[in-house]
């Protein structure tokens, strides 16, 4: 029972976590990005995305009529606004119009550079050796299980008798 508990604790300590696997994938991706930027340095150039937004303002128009005391034809023009004031006999006609307009605005969005983190040779070796050490520890535990089965169980005694 002691050996089983020891084996259970040891396998729990050796097993990989999700965070470690995710971290390894990130490091692998960073190494690939580093190789790509060395091979293609134009990837490091800063680009700017440009987009033009068009805002259209519709025209506003309004007509009305009233009876004036005296009158004439009057035109008022200012920028996009035009007003026409016409007097005919006993009626007055007012026509106003604000012309449609379009506003263009260009938005510039600079893109981020690719961040390169260079891994030193020592970090790379410790990472690779750490992987081999885990496999070595797992192999030692498998060897201990086989030894336990061969020495302590009745099956192991039968195998020894057959030799």
Short mmCIF file of C-alpha atoms in Angstrom, two decimals, residues 27 31 119-133:
data_model
loop_
_atom_site.label_atom_id
_atom_site.label_comp_id
_atom_site.label_asym_id
_atom_site.label_seq_id
_atom_site.Cartn_x
_atom_site.Cartn_y
_atom_site.Cartn_z
CA UNK A 27 7.16 29.70 -27.02
CA UNK A 31 10.45 30.87 -32.21
CA UNK A 119 15.36 32.80 -26.41
CA UNK A 120 18.88 32.27 -25.16
CA UNK A 121 20.68 28.98 -25.74
CA UNK A 122 20.69 28.22 -22.01
CA UNK A 123 16.90 28.66 -21.77
CA UNK A 124 16.42 26.45 -24.83
CA UNK A 125 18.62 23.69 -23.37
CA UNK A 126 16.92 23.78 -19.97
CA UNK A 127 13.55 23.57 -21.68
CA UNK A 128 14.58 20.55 -23.74
CA UNK A 129 16.38 18.85 -20.84
CA UNK A 130 13.37 19.41 -18.60
CA UNK A 131 11.31 17.41 -21.06
CA UNK A 132 13.84 14.55 -21.04
CA UNK A 133 14.06 14.60 -17.24
#
